[in-house]
Amino acid sequence: MSAKIIAVANQKGGVGKSTTAVNIADVLKHKKVGNKNLKVLLIDLEPQHNSSSNYRAKIEGENTIYDVFNDNCKATEAIQITQMGDIIPGDSLLIEDEMKFRSKVGSEGLLKKRIKELYDKYDYIILDTPPNAGVYMLNALTVCDGCIIPVMASQFAVEGLSQILQTISDVKDAVNEKIRIYGVLLTRYDKRKKIDQSVWKALPEVGKENGFQVFKRPIRICQDIETAQSLHTSVIDNFHGGYAAEDYIAVTNELLKKIKEDN
């Protein structure tokens, strides 16, 4: 078994990256192969560590992704098993090391080197990335098999999307020729708003022109997500009939279909 590694990435903040990473990981861990649930790990590469907060992961006095990058511990020693699932938590200390790693030759391959021991322990590894093309996003794009790009209609701009598309293209040319864009995902979609409707209608055409596909279903705006986050609980377990659960289940099923087509 070798884990499929999926990065959730965009160079814009506030587009639902952490929410998407957490909920796709959540849907995957509810899936079964035979009579066994899939083994899923979330790695939080965000200095703000929102995903880690969602998982109620401990950071102070514990091994985090900061320690993994600095080789203070093995990746297995940084895994926390929580009610939400397995996670290697993020850490605000990552900010301090950004410049150090940026000047280090081959620093974009550190994560790939450090987490090799996890490949046969998990079916899927989901990477939550910072909203910039810094060292940690480049590490995620270097190690992943493919990525999901969340966007919001209110913040949608071809220029903004083109930045992450160019970064992915650069990484593909330089260090990870296998990387695939699984799709652009429209989040917080409100069909009552004309801007949301127009973006949803235009996005596939933009994709054709720029070489990406759009997930067939947007993530509709839904109070369930905020409620689940505030309670540090699973949308899938506790709000199964709501828009958020339905949409993330549909998107994850589409993702799994794309991955199967690749194999």
Short mmCIF file of C-alpha atoms in Angstrom, two decimals:
data_model
loop_
_atom_site.label_atom_id
_atom_site.label_comp_id
_atom_site.label_asym_id
_atom_site.label_seq_id
_atom_site.Cartn_x
_atom_site.Cartn_y
_atom_site.Cartn_z
CA MET A 1 0.00 0.00 0.00
CA SER A 2 1.23 3.47 -0.84
CA ALA A 3 -0.70 6.51 0.31
CA LYS A 4 -2.31 8.83 -2.22
CA ILE A 5 -1.26 12.36 -1.26
CA ILE A 6 -3.63 15.25 -1.97
CA ALA A 7 -2.82 18.93 -1.40
CA VAL A 8 -5.54 21.54 -0.92
CA ALA A 9 -3.95 24.72 -2.22
CA ASN A 10 -4.59 28.30 -3.24
CA GLN A 11 -2.44 31.40 -2.88
CA LYS A 12 -5.51 33.33 -1.72
CA GLY A 13 -6.66 33.16 1.87
CA GLY A 14 -10.26 32.82 3.02
CA VAL A 15 -11.34 30.50 0.20
CA GLY A 16 -12.21 27.48 2.37
CA LYS A 17 -8.91 25.61 2.15
CA SER A 18 -8.83 24.29 5.71
CA THR A 19 -12.56 23.55 5.65
CA THR A 20 -12.11 21.58 2.44
CA ALA A 21 -9.07 19.68 3.73
CA VAL A 22 -10.84 18.74 6.98
CA ASN A 23 -14.07 17.66 5.32
CA ILE A 24 -12.50 15.66 2.50
CA ALA A 25 -10.37 13.87 5.09
CA ASP A 26 -13.55 13.29 7.11
CA VAL A 27 -15.48 11.83 4.16
CA LEU A 28 -12.55 9.59 3.22
CA LYS A 29 -12.20 8.12 6.70
CA HIS A 30 -15.87 7.09 6.57
CA LYS A 31 -15.23 5.12 3.37
CA LYS A 32 -14.60 1.40 3.52
CA VAL A 33 -12.47 -1.00 1.50
CA GLY A 34 -13.99 -4.40 2.19
CA ASN A 35 -14.97 -4.20 5.84
CA LYS A 36 -12.20 -1.78 6.85
CA ASN A 37 -12.37 2.01 6.93
CA LEU A 38 -9.79 3.89 4.90
CA LYS A 39 -6.81 5.12 6.89
CA VAL A 40 -6.51 8.89 6.49
CA LEU A 41 -3.99 11.41 7.81
CA LEU A 42 -4.31 15.19 7.71
CA ILE A 43 -1.07 17.19 7.76
CA ASP A 44 -1.51 20.83 8.70
CA LEU A 45 1.18 22.98 7.05
CA GLU A 46 -0.51 26.22 8.10
CA PRO A 47 1.19 28.39 10.74
CA GLN A 48 -2.33 29.51 11.75
CA HIS A 49 -3.18 25.79 12.25
CA ASN A 50 -6.95 26.11 11.77
CA SER A 51 -7.29 22.45 10.82
CA SER A 52 -5.45 21.47 13.97
CA SER A 53 -7.87 23.55 16.04
CA ASN A 54 -10.77 21.83 14.29
CA TYR A 55 -9.27 18.47 15.35
CA ARG A 56 -8.58 19.76 18.88
CA ALA A 57 -4.97 18.77 18.33
CA LYS A 58 -2.49 19.83 21.00
CA ILE A 59 0.39 22.04 19.89
CA GLU A 60 2.06 23.39 23.03
CA GLY A 61 4.59 20.90 24.32
CA GLU A 62 3.79 18.35 21.59
CA ASN A 63 5.53 17.28 18.40
CA THR A 64 4.13 19.16 15.38
CA ILE A 65 4.92 19.55 11.71
CA TYR A 66 7.52 22.12 12.82
CA ASP A 67 9.42 19.33 14.59
CA VAL A 68 9.07 17.05 11.57
CA PHE A 69 10.59 19.68 9.27
CA ASN A 70 13.44 20.29 11.70
CA ASP A 71 14.06 16.55 12.15
CA ASN A 72 13.40 16.83 15.90
CA CYS A 73 11.19 13.75 15.68
CA LYS A 74 10.01 11.15 13.21
CA ALA A 75 6.77 11.86 11.37
CA THR A 76 5.12 8.95 13.20
CA GLU A 77 5.99 10.62 16.52
CA ALA A 78 4.07 13.77 15.55
CA ILE A 79 0.78 12.02 14.72
CA GLN A 80 -2.08 12.73 17.11
CA ILE A 81 -5.12 10.47 17.12
CA THR A 82 -8.22 12.56 17.81
CA GLN A 83 -11.97 12.05 17.61
CA MET A 84 -11.89 13.80 14.23
CA GLY A 85 -9.09 11.59 12.92
CA ASP A 86 -5.30 11.35 12.67
CA ILE A 87 -3.39 14.60 12.26
CA ILE A 88 0.10 16.05 12.33
CA PRO A 89 -0.70 19.50 13.69
CA GLY A 90 0.49 22.83 12.35
CA ASP A 91 2.51 25.27 14.41
CA SER A 92 2.95 29.05 14.53
CA LEU A 93 6.71 28.41 14.83
CA LEU A 94 6.68 27.55 11.10
CA ILE A 95 6.77 31.29 10.39
CA GLU A 96 10.14 31.62 12.10
CA ASP A 97 11.69 28.94 9.88
CA GLU A 98 10.35 30.20 6.55
CA MET A 99 13.47 32.24 5.72
CA LYS A 100 15.83 29.53 6.95
CA PHE A 101 14.29 26.92 4.67
CA ARG A 102 13.92 29.33 1.76
CA SER A 103 17.70 29.74 1.59
CA LYS A 104 18.36 26.01 1.91
CA VAL A 105 19.11 24.09 -1.30
CA GLY A 106 16.45 21.44 -1.96
CA SER A 107 14.20 22.70 0.85
CA GLU A 108 11.08 22.08 -1.27
CA GLY A 109 11.75 18.33 -0.89
CA LEU A 110 12.00 18.23 2.90
CA LEU A 111 8.42 17.07 3.53
CA LYS A 112 8.74 14.33 0.92
CA LYS A 113 11.86 13.08 2.69
CA ARG A 114 10.40 13.32 6.19
CA ILE A 115 7.07 11.55 5.63
CA LYS A 116 8.23 8.56 3.56
CA GLU A 117 7.72 6.29 6.56
CA LEU A 118 3.99 7.14 6.48
CA TYR A 119 3.33 5.99 2.91
CA ASP A 120 2.52 2.40 3.87
CA LYS A 121 0.55 3.36 6.99
CA TYR A 122 -2.21 5.38 5.33
CA ASP A 123 -4.45 5.15 2.27
CA TYR A 124 -4.75 8.93 1.93
CA ILE A 125 -2.72 11.85 3.23
CA ILE A 126 -4.39 15.28 2.94
CA LEU A 127 -2.21 18.39 3.07
CA ASP A 128 -3.64 21.72 4.24
CA THR A 129 -1.40 24.48 2.88
CA PRO A 130 -0.72 28.17 3.67
CA PRO A 131 -2.22 30.88 1.40
CA ASN A 132 1.09 31.77 -0.26
CA ALA A 133 3.66 30.19 -2.56
CA GLY A 134 6.22 29.88 0.23
CA VAL A 135 8.33 26.94 1.34
CA TYR A 136 5.47 24.97 2.90
CA MET A 137 3.14 25.13 -0.09
CA LEU A 138 6.05 24.20 -2.38
CA ASN A 139 6.78 21.22 -0.13
CA ALA A 140 3.14 20.13 -0.40
CA LEU A 141 3.11 20.45 -4.19
CA THR A 142 6.43 18.60 -4.46
CA VAL A 143 5.22 15.55 -2.53
CA CYS A 144 1.57 15.33 -3.62
CA ASP A 145 0.01 13.24 -6.36
CA GLY A 146 -2.49 15.97 -7.10
CA CYS A 147 -4.24 19.02 -5.72
CA ILE A 148 -7.63 20.60 -5.21
CA ILE A 149 -7.93 24.36 -5.66
CA PRO A 150 -10.78 25.94 -3.66
CA VAL A 151 -12.08 29.33 -4.84
CA MET A 152 -14.87 31.63 -3.67
CA ALA A 153 -17.16 33.46 -6.06
CA SER A 154 -16.83 36.74 -4.20
CA GLN A 155 -13.05 36.57 -4.47
CA PHE A 156 -12.88 34.94 -7.86
CA ALA A 157 -10.53 36.44 -10.41
CA VAL A 158 -8.66 34.80 -13.28
CA GLU A 159 -5.54 36.61 -12.09
CA GLY A 160 -5.82 35.05 -8.66
CA LEU A 161 -6.35 31.57 -10.04
CA SER A 162 -3.54 32.03 -12.54
CA GLN A 163 -1.05 32.48 -9.69
CA ILE A 164 -1.61 29.03 -8.19
CA LEU A 165 -1.85 27.48 -11.67
CA GLN A 166 1.55 28.97 -12.54
CA THR A 167 3.06 27.76 -9.27
CA ILE A 168 1.78 24.23 -9.93
CA SER A 169 3.14 24.38 -13.47
CA ASP A 170 6.55 25.50 -12.19
CA VAL A 171 6.64 22.68 -9.63
CA LYS A 172 5.61 20.18 -12.30
CA ASP A 173 8.44 21.29 -14.58
CA ALA A 174 11.06 21.35 -11.83
CA VAL A 175 10.44 18.60 -9.28
CA ASN A 176 7.10 16.77 -9.57
CA GLU A 177 6.09 15.85 -13.09
CA LYS A 178 3.29 13.54 -11.87
CA ILE A 179 1.29 16.29 -10.11
CA ARG A 180 -2.29 16.60 -11.30
CA ILE A 181 -4.91 19.25 -10.72
CA TYR A 182 -7.95 17.21 -9.65
CA GLY A 183 -10.12 20.27 -10.02
CA VAL A 184 -11.11 23.76 -8.97
CA LEU A 185 -13.77 23.70 -6.25
CA LEU A 186 -16.22 26.58 -5.80
CA THR A 187 -16.88 27.04 -2.07
CA ARG A 188 -19.47 28.97 -0.05
CA TYR A 189 -21.72 29.03 -3.12
CA ASP A 190 -24.93 31.01 -2.64
CA LYS A 191 -27.28 30.52 -5.59
CA ARG A 192 -29.30 33.56 -4.46
CA LYS A 193 -26.41 35.83 -5.42
CA LYS A 194 -25.95 36.83 -9.05
CA ILE A 195 -22.15 36.94 -8.71
CA ASP A 196 -22.13 33.32 -7.50
CA GLN A 197 -24.39 32.25 -10.35
CA SER A 198 -22.28 34.01 -12.96
CA VAL A 199 -19.00 32.61 -11.62
CA TRP A 200 -20.41 29.08 -11.44
CA LYS A 201 -21.58 29.42 -15.04
CA ALA A 202 -18.30 30.91 -16.30
CA LEU A 203 -15.82 28.76 -14.38
CA PRO A 204 -15.85 25.68 -16.70
CA GLU A 205 -15.05 27.87 -19.71
CA VAL A 206 -12.21 29.52 -17.80
CA GLY A 207 -11.03 26.00 -17.00
CA LYS A 208 -10.98 25.00 -20.65
CA GLU A 209 -8.87 28.03 -21.49
CA ASN A 210 -6.47 27.49 -18.58
CA GLY A 211 -6.18 23.71 -18.46
CA PHE A 212 -8.18 22.75 -15.38
CA GLN A 213 -11.46 21.00 -14.64
CA VAL A 214 -14.12 22.21 -12.25
CA PHE A 215 -15.73 19.89 -9.72
CA LYS A 216 -19.26 19.20 -10.88
CA ARG A 217 -20.76 20.32 -7.61
CA PRO A 218 -20.02 23.49 -5.63
CA ILE A 219 -19.94 23.59 -1.84
CA ARG A 220 -23.11 25.45 -0.93
CA ILE A 221 -23.05 27.99 1.88
CA CYS A 222 -24.27 26.24 4.99
CA GLN A 223 -24.39 27.01 8.70
CA ASP A 224 -23.52 23.38 9.46
CA ILE A 225 -19.86 24.04 8.65
CA GLU A 226 -19.52 26.91 11.14
CA THR A 227 -21.43 24.93 13.78
CA ALA A 228 -19.27 21.85 13.33
CA GLN A 229 -16.11 23.96 13.51
CA SER A 230 -17.22 25.67 16.71
CA LEU A 231 -18.02 22.28 18.26
CA HIS A 232 -14.83 20.66 16.86
CA THR A 233 -16.94 17.88 15.44
CA SER A 234 -17.61 16.04 12.18
CA VAL A 235 -20.04 17.49 9.62
CA ILE A 236 -20.52 13.99 8.20
CA ASP A 237 -21.39 12.43 11.57
CA ASN A 238 -23.53 15.22 13.00
CA PHE A 239 -25.11 17.01 10.02
CA HIS A 240 -25.39 14.16 7.55
CA GLY A 241 -28.50 15.43 5.75
CA GLY A 242 -27.28 19.01 5.35
CA TYR A 243 -25.88 20.78 2.31
CA ALA A 244 -22.29 20.70 3.56
CA ALA A 245 -22.25 16.94 4.14
CA GLU A 246 -24.01 16.22 0.84
CA ASP A 247 -21.67 18.47 -1.13
CA TYR A 248 -18.42 17.25 0.40
CA ILE A 249 -19.51 13.62 -0.02
CA ALA A 250 -20.28 14.28 -3.71
CA VAL A 251 -16.98 16.12 -4.27
CA THR A 252 -14.98 13.38 -2.54
CA ASN A 253 -16.72 10.70 -4.62
CA GLU A 254 -15.81 12.65 -7.76
CA LEU A 255 -12.24 12.96 -6.50
CA LEU A 256 -12.01 9.20 -5.91
CA LYS A 257 -13.32 8.59 -9.43
CA LYS A 258 -10.61 10.85 -10.89
CA ILE A 259 -7.93 9.06 -8.84
CA LYS A 260 -9.22 5.65 -10.00
CA GLU A 261 -9.08 6.81 -13.62
CA ASP A 262 -5.42 7.75 -13.12
CA ASN A 263 -4.45 4.28 -11.84
#
